[in-house]
CSV table of C-alpha atoms in Angstrom, one decimal:
chain,number,residue,atom,x,y,z
A,1115,MET,CA,-60.4,-158.0,94.5
A,1116,ASN,CA,-59.7,-154.7,96.4
A,1117,ARG,CA,-59.3,-156.5,99.7
A,1118,GLU,CA,-56.8,-158.9,98.0
A,1119,TRP,CA,-54.7,-155.9,96.8
A,1120,ILE,CA,-54.8,-154.2,100.2
A,1121,TYR,CA,-53.6,-157.5,101.8
A,1122,LEU,CA,-50.9,-157.8,99.1
A,1123,THR,CA,-49.7,-154.2,99.7
A,1124,LEU,CA,-49.5,-154.7,103.4
A,1125,ILE,CA,-47.7,-158.0,103.0
A,1126,THR,CA,-45.3,-156.4,100.5
A,1127,VAL,CA,-44.4,-153.5,102.9
A,1128,GLY,CA,-43.9,-156.2,105.6
A,1129,VAL,CA,-41.6,-158.3,103.3
A,1130,VAL,CA,-39.6,-155.2,102.3
A,1131,LEU,CA,-39.1,-154.3,106.0
A,1132,VAL,CA,-38.1,-157.8,106.9
A,1133,GLN,CA,-35.7,-157.8,103.9
A,1134,PHE,CA,-34.2,-154.5,105.1
A,1135,LEU,CA,-34.1,-155.2,108.8
A,1136,VAL,CA,-33.6,-159.0,109.2
A,1137,MET,CA,-32.0,-160.6,106.1
A,1138,ASN,CA,-28.6,-158.8,106.3
A,1139,ARG,CA,-28.3,-160.2,109.9
A,1140,ILE,CA,-28.7,-163.8,108.8
A,1141,ALA,CA,-26.1,-163.5,106.0
A,1142,ILE,CA,-23.7,-166.4,105.5
A,1143,LEU,CA,-20.2,-165.7,104.0
A,1144,ASP,CA,-21.4,-162.1,103.1
A,1145,ILE,CA,-24.4,-163.6,101.2
A,1146,ALA,CA,-27.8,-162.5,102.2
A,1147,PRO,CA,-31.1,-164.0,100.8
A,1148,ASP,CA,-33.6,-161.8,98.9
A,1149,ILE,CA,-37.1,-162.7,100.1
A,1150,LEU,CA,-38.6,-159.8,98.2
A,1151,LEU,CA,-37.8,-161.7,95.1
A,1152,ILE,CA,-40.1,-164.5,96.3
A,1153,SER,CA,-43.1,-162.2,96.5
A,1154,VAL,CA,-42.2,-160.8,93.0
A,1155,SER,CA,-42.2,-164.3,91.6
A,1156,ALA,CA,-45.5,-165.2,93.4
A,1157,VAL,CA,-47.3,-162.1,92.1
A,1158,SER,CA,-46.0,-162.4,88.5
A,1159,ILE,CA,-47.0,-166.1,88.2
A,1160,GLN,CA,-50.4,-165.4,89.8
A,1161,TYR,CA,-51.3,-162.2,88.0
A,1162,GLY,CA,-49.2,-162.0,84.9
A,1163,ARG,CA,-46.3,-160.2,83.3
A,1164,THR,CA,-47.5,-156.5,83.4
A,1165,THR,CA,-48.6,-156.7,87.0
A,1166,GLY,CA,-45.4,-158.6,88.0
A,1167,MET,CA,-43.2,-156.0,86.4
A,1168,VAL,CA,-45.1,-153.0,88.0
A,1169,TYR,CA,-45.0,-154.9,91.3
A,1170,GLY,CA,-41.3,-155.7,91.0
A,1171,PHE,CA,-40.5,-152.1,90.1
A,1172,ALA,CA,-42.6,-150.7,93.0
A,1173,SER,CA,-41.3,-153.1,95.7
A,1174,GLY,CA,-37.7,-152.7,94.4
A,1175,PHE,CA,-38.0,-149.0,94.5
A,1176,LEU,CA,-39.3,-149.2,98.1
A,1177,LEU,CA,-36.2,-151.2,99.0
A,1178,ASP,CA,-34.0,-148.7,97.1
A,1179,LEU,CA,-35.4,-145.9,99.2
A,1180,MET,CA,-34.4,-147.8,102.4
A,1181,THR,CA,-30.9,-148.5,101.3
A,1182,GLY,CA,-30.3,-145.0,99.9
A,1183,PHE,CA,-29.3,-145.9,96.3
A,1184,LEU,CA,-32.2,-145.5,93.9
A,1185,GLY,CA,-33.0,-147.6,90.9
A,1186,VAL,CA,-30.8,-150.8,91.2
A,1187,HIS,CA,-33.3,-153.1,92.9
A,1188,ALA,CA,-36.2,-151.5,91.0
A,1189,PHE,CA,-34.5,-152.4,87.7
A,1190,ALA,CA,-33.5,-155.9,88.7
A,1191,LYS,CA,-37.0,-156.7,90.1
A,1192,THR,CA,-38.7,-155.3,87.0
A,1193,ILE,CA,-36.7,-157.8,84.9
A,1194,SER,CA,-37.5,-160.6,87.3
A,1195,GLY,CA,-41.2,-159.7,87.1
A,1196,PHE,CA,-41.0,-159.9,83.3
A,1197,ILE,CA,-39.3,-163.4,83.5
A,1198,TYR,CA,-41.6,-164.8,86.1
A,1199,GLY,CA,-44.6,-163.4,84.2
A,1200,MET,CA,-43.7,-165.5,81.2
A,1201,PHE,CA,-44.9,-168.5,83.2
A,1202,TYR,CA,-48.3,-167.0,83.9
A,1203,VAL,CA,-51.1,-169.2,82.6
A,1204,ASP,CA,-54.8,-168.0,82.5
A,1205,ASN,CA,-56.9,-169.4,85.4
A,1206,LYS,CA,-53.9,-171.3,86.8
A,1207,PRO,CA,-53.1,-170.0,90.3
A,1208,LEU,CA,-49.7,-170.1,91.8
A,1209,THR,CA,-50.6,-173.2,93.8
A,1210,GLY,CA,-51.6,-174.8,90.6
A,1211,TRP,CA,-47.9,-175.4,89.9
A,1212,TYR,CA,-46.1,-178.3,91.5
A,1213,LYS,CA,-43.7,-177.2,94.2
A,1214,GLN,CA,-40.7,-178.4,92.2
A,1215,GLN,CA,-41.9,-176.6,89.1
A,1216,TYR,CA,-42.3,-173.4,91.0
A,1217,LEU,CA,-38.8,-173.8,92.6
A,1218,GLN,CA,-37.3,-174.4,89.1
A,1219,ILE,CA,-39.0,-171.3,87.7
A,1220,PHE,CA,-37.9,-169.3,90.8
A,1221,ALA,CA,-34.3,-170.4,90.3
A,1222,ILE,CA,-34.3,-169.2,86.6
A,1223,GLY,CA,-35.7,-165.8,87.6
A,1224,ALA,CA,-33.4,-165.5,90.6
A,1225,ILE,CA,-30.3,-166.1,88.4
A,1226,PHE,CA,-31.3,-163.3,86.0
A,1227,HIS,CA,-32.2,-161.1,88.9
A,1228,PHE,CA,-28.8,-161.5,90.6
A,1229,LEU,CA,-27.0,-161.3,87.2
A,1230,VAL,CA,-28.6,-157.9,86.7
A,1231,LEU,CA,-27.6,-156.8,90.2
A,1232,SER,CA,-24.1,-158.1,89.7
A,1233,PHE,CA,-23.7,-156.4,86.3
A,1234,TYR,CA,-24.4,-153.1,87.9
A,1235,ASN,CA,-22.2,-153.9,90.9
A,1236,HIS,CA,-19.3,-155.3,89.0
A,1237,LEU,CA,-19.0,-152.3,86.6
A,1238,HIS,CA,-16.5,-150.6,88.9
A,1239,LEU,CA,-14.8,-153.6,90.4
A,1240,SER,CA,-11.4,-155.0,89.4
A,1241,GLY,CA,-11.6,-158.5,90.8
A,1242,SER,CA,-12.3,-161.8,89.1
A,1243,VAL,CA,-15.6,-161.9,87.3
A,1244,LEU,CA,-16.0,-165.6,87.7
A,1245,GLN,CA,-15.4,-165.5,91.5
A,1246,PHE,CA,-17.8,-162.6,91.8
A,1247,LEU,CA,-20.5,-164.4,89.8
A,1248,LEU,CA,-20.1,-167.6,91.8
A,1249,LYS,CA,-20.4,-165.7,95.0
A,1250,PHE,CA,-23.1,-163.2,94.3
A,1251,VAL,CA,-25.2,-165.0,91.7
A,1252,GLY,CA,-24.6,-168.6,92.6
A,1253,GLY,CA,-24.5,-168.1,96.4
A,1254,GLN,CA,-27.4,-165.7,96.6
A,1255,THR,CA,-29.6,-167.8,94.3
A,1256,LEU,CA,-29.0,-170.9,96.4
A,1257,TYR,CA,-29.6,-169.1,99.7
A,1258,THR,CA,-32.8,-167.4,98.4
A,1259,LEU,CA,-33.9,-170.7,96.9
A,1260,LEU,CA,-33.8,-172.1,100.4
A,1261,PHE,CA,-36.3,-169.5,101.5
A,1262,ALA,CA,-38.4,-170.1,98.4
A,1263,TRP,CA,-38.6,-173.7,99.4
A,1264,LEU,CA,-39.7,-172.8,103.0
A,1265,PHE,CA,-42.3,-170.5,101.3
A,1266,THR,CA,-43.7,-173.4,99.2
A,1267,MET,CA,-43.8,-175.7,102.3
A,1268,TYR,CA,-46.0,-173.1,104.1
A,1269,PHE,CA,-48.1,-171.6,101.3
A,1270,TRP,CA,-48.9,-174.8,99.3
A,1271,ASN,CA,-49.8,-176.8,102.4
A,1272,ARG,CA,-52.0,-173.9,103.7
A,1273,ARG,CA,-53.9,-173.6,100.4
A,1274,ARG,CA,-54.7,-177.3,100.0
B,1299,MET,CA,-56.4,-145.0,65.9
B,1300,GLN,CA,-58.0,-148.4,66.4
B,1301,ARG,CA,-54.9,-150.0,65.0
B,1302,LEU,CA,-52.6,-148.0,67.3
B,1303,ILE,CA,-54.6,-149.1,70.4
B,1304,GLU,CA,-54.5,-152.7,69.2
B,1305,PHE,CA,-50.7,-152.4,68.7
B,1306,LEU,CA,-50.2,-150.9,72.1
B,1307,LEU,CA,-52.4,-153.6,73.7
B,1308,LYS,CA,-50.6,-156.3,71.8
B,1309,PHE,CA,-47.1,-155.1,72.9
B,1310,ARG,CA,-48.3,-153.8,76.3
B,1311,ASP,CA,-45.9,-156.0,78.3
B,1312,TYR,CA,-42.8,-155.0,76.3
B,1313,LEU,CA,-43.8,-151.3,76.4
B,1314,VAL,CA,-44.2,-151.5,80.2
B,1315,LEU,CA,-40.8,-153.3,80.4
B,1316,VAL,CA,-39.1,-150.6,78.3
B,1317,PHE,CA,-40.8,-147.8,80.3
B,1318,LEU,CA,-39.9,-149.2,83.7
B,1319,THR,CA,-36.3,-150.1,82.6
B,1320,LEU,CA,-35.8,-146.5,81.4
B,1321,ILE,CA,-37.2,-145.0,84.6
B,1322,SER,CA,-35.1,-147.3,86.9
B,1323,ASN,CA,-31.9,-146.6,84.9
B,1324,LEU,CA,-32.6,-142.9,85.0
B,1325,PHE,CA,-32.7,-143.2,88.8
B,1326,ILE,CA,-29.4,-145.1,88.8
B,1327,LEU,CA,-27.8,-142.4,86.7
B,1328,SER,CA,-29.3,-139.6,88.7
B,1329,ASN,CA,-28.4,-140.7,92.2
B,1330,GLN,CA,-26.2,-137.6,92.7
B,1331,ASN,CA,-28.9,-135.3,91.3
B,1332,GLU,CA,-29.8,-132.5,93.8
B,1333,GLN,CA,-33.6,-133.0,93.7
B,1334,LEU,CA,-33.2,-136.8,94.0
B,1335,ASN,CA,-30.8,-136.4,96.9
B,1336,PHE,CA,-33.5,-134.6,98.8
B,1337,LEU,CA,-35.9,-137.5,98.3
B,1338,ARG,CA,-33.1,-140.1,99.2
B,1339,ALA,CA,-32.1,-138.2,102.3
B,1340,SER,CA,-35.8,-137.8,103.5
B,1341,ALA,CA,-36.6,-141.5,102.9
B,1342,PHE,CA,-33.3,-142.6,104.4
B,1343,GLY,CA,-33.9,-140.6,107.5
B,1344,PHE,CA,-37.4,-142.1,107.9
B,1345,PHE,CA,-36.2,-145.7,107.5
B,1346,ALA,CA,-33.1,-145.1,109.6
B,1347,GLY,CA,-35.4,-144.2,112.5
B,1348,ALA,CA,-37.2,-147.5,112.2
B,1349,GLU,CA,-33.9,-149.3,111.9
B,1350,GLU,CA,-32.6,-147.6,115.1
B,1351,ALA,CA,-35.5,-148.9,117.1
B,1352,PHE,CA,-34.9,-152.4,115.7
B,1353,SER,CA,-31.2,-152.2,116.4
B,1354,TYR,CA,-31.8,-152.1,120.2
B,1355,PHE,CA,-32.3,-155.8,120.2
B,1356,ASN,CA,-29.0,-156.3,118.4
B,1357,ARG,CA,-27.2,-153.9,120.6
B,1358,TYR,CA,-28.2,-155.8,123.7
B,1359,PHE,CA,-26.7,-159.0,122.3
B,1360,GLU,CA,-23.6,-157.2,121.1
B,1361,ALA,CA,-23.1,-155.5,124.4
B,1362,LEU,CA,-21.2,-158.3,126.1
B,1363,ARG,CA,-18.8,-158.8,123.2
B,1364,THR,CA,-18.3,-155.0,122.8
B,1365,ALA,CA,-17.5,-154.7,126.5
B,1366,ASP,CA,-14.9,-157.4,126.3
B,1367,ASP,CA,-13.4,-155.8,123.2
B,1368,LEU,CA,-13.4,-152.4,124.8
B,1369,ARG,CA,-11.7,-153.7,127.9
B,1370,LYS,CA,-8.8,-155.1,125.8
B,1371,GLU,CA,-8.7,-151.9,123.7
B,1372,ASN,CA,-8.7,-149.8,126.8
B,1373,MET,CA,-5.6,-151.5,128.1
B,1374,LEU,CA,-3.7,-151.0,124.8
B,1375,LEU,CA,-4.9,-147.4,124.5
B,1376,SER,CA,-3.8,-146.6,128.1
B,1377,GLU,CA,-0.3,-147.6,127.2
B,1378,GLU,CA,-0.5,-145.7,123.9
B,1379,VAL,CA,-1.9,-142.6,125.5
B,1380,TYR,CA,1.1,-142.5,128.0
B,1381,ARG,CA,3.5,-142.8,125.1
B,1382,LEU,CA,1.7,-140.3,122.9
B,1383,ARG,CA,1.6,-137.7,125.7
B,1384,THR,CA,5.3,-137.8,125.9
B,1385,TYR,CA,5.6,-137.6,122.1
B,1386,ARG,CA,3.1,-134.8,121.9
B,1387,ILE,CA,5.0,-132.5,124.2
B,1388,GLU,CA,8.2,-133.3,122.3
B,1389,ASN,CA,6.4,-132.7,119.0
B,1390,LEU,CA,4.9,-129.4,120.0
B,1391,GLN,CA,8.2,-128.2,121.2
B,1392,LEU,CA,9.9,-129.1,118.0
B,1393,LYS,CA,7.1,-127.6,115.9
B,1394,LYS,CA,7.4,-124.4,117.8
B,1395,GLU,CA,11.2,-124.3,117.2
B,1396,ILE,CA,10.8,-124.7,113.5
B,1397,GLY,CA,7.6,-122.6,113.2
B,1398,LEU,CA,5.1,-125.3,112.0
B,1399,SER,CA,1.4,-125.1,112.6
B,1400,THR,CA,0.0,-127.1,115.5
B,1401,GLU,CA,-3.5,-127.1,114.3
B,1402,THR,CA,-5.1,-130.5,113.3
B,1403,GLY,CA,-7.9,-128.9,111.4
B,1404,PHE,CA,-10.3,-131.7,112.2
B,1405,ARG,CA,-12.6,-132.8,115.0
B,1406,SER,CA,-14.3,-136.1,115.6
B,1407,VAL,CA,-17.9,-136.9,116.3
B,1408,PRO,CA,-18.7,-140.3,117.8
B,1409,ALA,CA,-21.6,-142.3,116.4
B,1410,SER,CA,-23.2,-145.8,116.8
B,1411,ILE,CA,-24.0,-148.1,113.9
B,1412,ILE,CA,-27.6,-149.0,113.5
B,1413,HIS,CA,-27.5,-150.8,110.2
B,1414,THR,CA,-24.8,-152.7,108.4
B,1415,SER,CA,-24.9,-153.9,104.8
B,1416,ILE,CA,-21.7,-155.6,103.7
B,1417,PHE,CA,-23.2,-158.3,101.6
B,1418,GLY,CA,-22.8,-157.0,98.1
B,1419,SER,CA,-20.5,-154.5,96.4
B,1420,ASP,CA,-22.3,-151.3,97.4
B,1421,ASN,CA,-21.5,-151.7,101.1
B,1422,THR,CA,-22.8,-149.2,103.6
B,1423,ILE,CA,-23.5,-148.6,107.2
B,1424,THR,CA,-26.0,-146.2,108.8
B,1425,ILE,CA,-24.7,-144.2,111.7
B,1426,THR,CA,-26.4,-142.1,114.4
B,1427,ALA,CA,-24.8,-138.7,113.5
B,1428,GLY,CA,-26.3,-136.3,111.1
B,1429,SER,CA,-26.3,-132.7,109.9
B,1430,GLU,CA,-27.2,-131.5,113.4
B,1431,ASP,CA,-23.9,-132.9,114.6
B,1432,GLY,CA,-22.1,-131.1,111.8
B,1433,VAL,CA,-21.7,-134.1,109.5
B,1434,ARG,CA,-21.5,-133.3,105.8
B,1435,VAL,CA,-21.2,-135.4,102.7
B,1436,ASN,CA,-17.6,-136.7,102.1
B,1437,ASN,CA,-16.6,-136.6,105.7
B,1438,LEU,CA,-14.2,-139.4,106.6
B,1439,VAL,CA,-15.5,-142.1,108.9
B,1440,ARG,CA,-13.0,-144.1,111.0
B,1441,ASN,CA,-12.9,-146.2,114.2
B,1442,SER,CA,-10.0,-146.8,116.6
B,1443,ALA,CA,-8.3,-149.1,114.1
B,1444,GLY,CA,-8.5,-147.1,110.9
B,1445,VAL,CA,-10.5,-145.9,108.0
B,1446,ILE,CA,-14.0,-147.2,107.7
B,1447,GLY,CA,-15.4,-145.1,104.8
B,1448,ARG,CA,-16.9,-141.8,103.9
B,1449,VAL,CA,-20.3,-140.1,104.3
B,1450,VAL,CA,-22.4,-140.2,101.2
B,1451,LEU,CA,-25.9,-139.2,102.4
B,1452,VAL,CA,-26.8,-137.0,105.4
B,1453,ASP,CA,-30.1,-136.6,107.2
B,1454,THR,CA,-30.7,-134.5,110.4
B,1455,HIS,CA,-29.9,-137.3,112.8
B,1456,TYR,CA,-28.5,-140.1,110.6
B,1457,SER,CA,-25.9,-140.6,107.9
B,1458,LEU,CA,-25.2,-143.2,105.3
B,1459,VAL,CA,-21.5,-144.2,105.1
B,1460,GLN,CA,-20.0,-145.8,102.0
B,1461,LEU,CA,-17.5,-148.4,103.3
B,1462,MET,CA,-13.9,-148.6,102.1
B,1463,ILE,CA,-15.0,-152.1,100.8
B,1464,SER,CA,-17.4,-150.7,98.3
B,1465,HIS,CA,-17.0,-150.6,94.6
B,1466,GLN,CA,-17.4,-146.8,94.3
B,1467,PHE,CA,-15.0,-146.0,97.0
B,1468,LYS,CA,-11.7,-144.5,96.0
B,1469,MET,CA,-9.2,-142.7,98.2
B,1470,GLY,CA,-5.6,-141.5,98.0
B,1471,ALA,CA,-3.2,-143.3,100.4
B,1472,LYS,CA,0.5,-143.9,100.8
B,1473,ILE,CA,2.9,-146.5,102.1
B,1474,GLN,CA,4.0,-144.8,105.3
B,1475,ARG,CA,7.6,-146.1,105.3
B,1476,THR,CA,8.4,-144.8,101.8
B,1477,ASN,CA,5.7,-142.2,101.2
B,1478,THR,CA,4.8,-144.0,98.0
B,1479,GLU,CA,1.4,-142.8,96.8
B,1480,GLY,CA,-1.4,-144.9,95.4
B,1481,LEU,CA,-5.2,-145.2,95.1
B,1482,VAL,CA,-7.3,-147.4,97.4
B,1483,THR,CA,-10.0,-149.4,95.7
B,1484,TRP,CA,-11.9,-152.6,96.4
B,1485,ASN,CA,-12.0,-155.6,94.0
B,1486,GLY,CA,-15.3,-156.9,95.3
B,1487,LEU,CA,-14.3,-160.1,96.9
B,1488,ALA,CA,-12.9,-160.4,100.5
B,1489,PRO,CA,-14.2,-157.8,103.0
B,1490,THR,CA,-10.8,-158.0,104.7
B,1491,HIS,CA,-8.6,-156.6,101.9
B,1492,VAL,CA,-8.4,-153.6,99.6
B,1493,ASN,CA,-6.0,-152.8,96.7
B,1494,LEU,CA,-3.5,-149.9,96.5
B,1495,ASN,CA,-3.4,-149.2,92.8
B,1496,ASN,CA,-1.2,-147.0,90.7
B,1497,VAL,CA,1.9,-147.7,92.7
B,1498,VAL,CA,5.0,-147.2,90.5
B,1499,GLN,CA,6.9,-150.3,89.5
B,1500,THR,CA,10.1,-149.0,91.1
B,1501,ALA,CA,8.5,-148.3,94.5
B,1502,ASN,CA,10.0,-150.2,97.5
B,1503,VAL,CA,7.1,-152.1,99.1
B,1504,GLU,CA,7.4,-154.8,101.7
B,1505,LYS,CA,4.9,-157.1,103.4
B,1506,GLY,CA,3.7,-155.6,106.6
B,1507,ASP,CA,4.3,-151.9,105.6
B,1508,PRO,CA,1.7,-149.7,107.2
B,1509,VAL,CA,-0.5,-147.8,104.7
B,1510,VAL,CA,-2.1,-144.5,105.7
B,1511,THR,CA,-4.2,-141.8,104.1
B,1512,SER,CA,-2.2,-139.3,102.1
B,1513,LYS,CA,-2.5,-135.6,101.8
B,1514,ASN,CA,-3.6,-136.1,98.2
B,1515,SER,CA,-6.9,-137.5,99.4
B,1516,THR,CA,-9.8,-135.1,98.7
B,1517,PHE,CA,-11.7,-135.9,101.9
B,1518,ALA,CA,-9.3,-137.6,104.4
B,1519,PRO,CA,-6.8,-136.0,106.7
B,1520,GLU,CA,-3.3,-137.3,106.3
B,1521,GLY,CA,-1.9,-140.2,108.4
B,1522,ILE,CA,-5.0,-142.2,109.3
B,1523,PRO,CA,-4.3,-146.0,109.2
B,1524,VAL,CA,-5.8,-147.8,106.2
B,1525,GLY,CA,-4.1,-151.2,106.7
B,1526,TYR,CA,-1.0,-153.2,106.2
B,1527,VAL,CA,0.6,-154.5,103.0
B,1528,ASP,CA,-0.3,-158.2,102.6
B,1529,SER,CA,1.1,-158.9,99.1
B,1530,VAL,CA,2.4,-157.2,96.0
B,1531,PHE,CA,1.4,-158.1,92.4
B,1532,VAL,CA,3.9,-157.1,89.7
B,1533,ASP,CA,3.1,-157.3,86.0
B,1534,PRO,CA,6.2,-156.3,84.0
B,1535,LYS,CA,3.9,-155.2,81.1
B,1536,GLN,CA,2.2,-152.7,83.3
B,1537,LEU,CA,3.4,-149.3,84.4
B,1538,PHE,CA,2.1,-149.8,87.9
B,1539,LYS,CA,2.1,-152.6,90.5
B,1540,THR,CA,-0.9,-153.5,92.6
B,1541,VAL,CA,-0.5,-153.8,96.4
B,1542,ARG,CA,-2.9,-155.9,98.3
B,1543,ILE,CA,-3.7,-154.4,101.8
B,1544,ARG,CA,-5.2,-156.1,104.8
B,1545,THR,CA,-7.5,-153.5,106.2
B,1546,ALA,CA,-6.8,-152.1,109.7
B,1547,ALA,CA,-10.5,-152.1,110.5
B,1548,ASP,CA,-12.5,-155.3,110.8
B,1549,PHE,CA,-15.6,-154.5,108.8
B,1550,THR,CA,-17.5,-157.5,110.2
B,1551,ARG,CA,-17.1,-156.2,113.8
B,1552,ILE,CA,-17.6,-152.5,113.8
B,1553,ASN,CA,-19.9,-151.1,116.5
B,1554,HIS,CA,-18.9,-147.5,117.0
B,1555,VAL,CA,-17.2,-145.0,114.6
B,1556,TYR,CA,-16.0,-141.4,114.5
B,1557,VAL,CA,-16.8,-138.9,111.8
B,1558,THR,CA,-13.8,-136.7,111.1
B,1559,ILE,CA,-15.1,-133.2,110.4
B,1560,PRO,CA,-12.8,-130.5,109.1
B,1561,GLU,CA,-12.7,-127.3,111.1
B,1562,LYS,CA,-10.4,-124.6,112.2
B,1563,THR,CA,-9.2,-125.5,115.7
B,1564,ASP,CA,-8.1,-122.9,118.1
B,1565,SER,CA,-4.3,-123.2,118.4
B,1566,SER,CA,-4.4,-121.4,121.8
B,1567,LEU,CA,-6.3,-124.5,123.1
B,1568,ILE,CA,-3.5,-126.8,121.9
B,1569,ARG,CA,-0.9,-124.5,123.6
B,1570,LEU,CA,-2.9,-124.6,126.8
B,1571,GLU,CA,-3.1,-128.4,126.7
B,1572,ALA,CA,0.6,-128.6,126.1
B,1573,LYS,CA,1.3,-126.3,129.0
B,1574,ARG,CA,-0.9,-128.4,131.2
B,1575,ASN,CA,0.9,-131.6,130.2
B,1576,GLU,CA,4.3,-129.9,130.8
B,1577,GLU,CA,3.2,-129.0,134.3
B,1578,LYS,CA,2.2,-132.6,135.1
B,1579,PRO,CA,4.9,-134.5,137.1
């Protein structure tokens, strides 16, 4: 169990660094994917709601430290951890879900996650809310979903 | 006691959610807090160091494009420098005649960009100039085209710059032709445009008018290019009209910037330069 958590911590730090250093560079139309959300979803579905929320908060806070604005990602990823954790089933590991089911669950959590981020971001903006939501919620959810699909292709095939 | 423990265990998830939500919102609200600023600046400095090492790869690939851009810009600047030298001498002479100060009051510190984040509404860049170079919070950041943003967080060697296309950015600016004042904000959509709000309905504004920083700005020196008027929205029910501005700087292609730092310049140096220019054939 301890070894599993050490691996998980190392992977998380790696994912946060990749998110910070790489993801902005592969943005399309100003939309960058959030691969940290994939790890939040995986941990929450695998270990449950409380662990998912704490994990989401800690990893989001780490990302906030890198970007220089504290609290926003920590808040959004805590909410995501809570939502993904609702799909936790005792003794049913992440790979116990079908890929399609996981992707559907992921999309639901991602929409809430980007809605929370957009709510904070749009508080001070004067532009069209609909356009903003389409771009930052719709666009980012779809782009991140693509990475979640790549994650399932790798992780599910590796485990079976 | 037993019942309390049972209650806490039963609603553990919700209590953790409320607790973490409160903490993260406390962080959001306290971002300008002195103590938290120290934590932010320390963490930011540490990660900016890692980012700088990573950015070498990017810089290599950007080098060819930058060299090409610089060649073109150099040609334009050479012509402009020639014209400006003539104007400068004329300007200094006129100022001397009417007794105006010749001090600019600002100096520029060049910096490279090691991280760009323009994919949300809190858009920032990380630059390689920090407190050791004299950079302070609220210093204006510009490039050769115009205003880029302002410094919001300073470490010893790095600074975090809030871009003009950021939801929290606000700056006084004016339409250069008519001196009409307004407030620059971003509406969160296109990274190529900002709005000039609070422009009086009666103001004369035309497409293509240059917009520059005004003396009413709390952190920017007057006269730095912001952009050009693209369109004007007039709502008869409102007191003000909104002017849409195409930004002078291209935020998707910035590599190097200058931090404008206020200082008292020595007017004797300016006089010396003027004398030297006058002596040139």
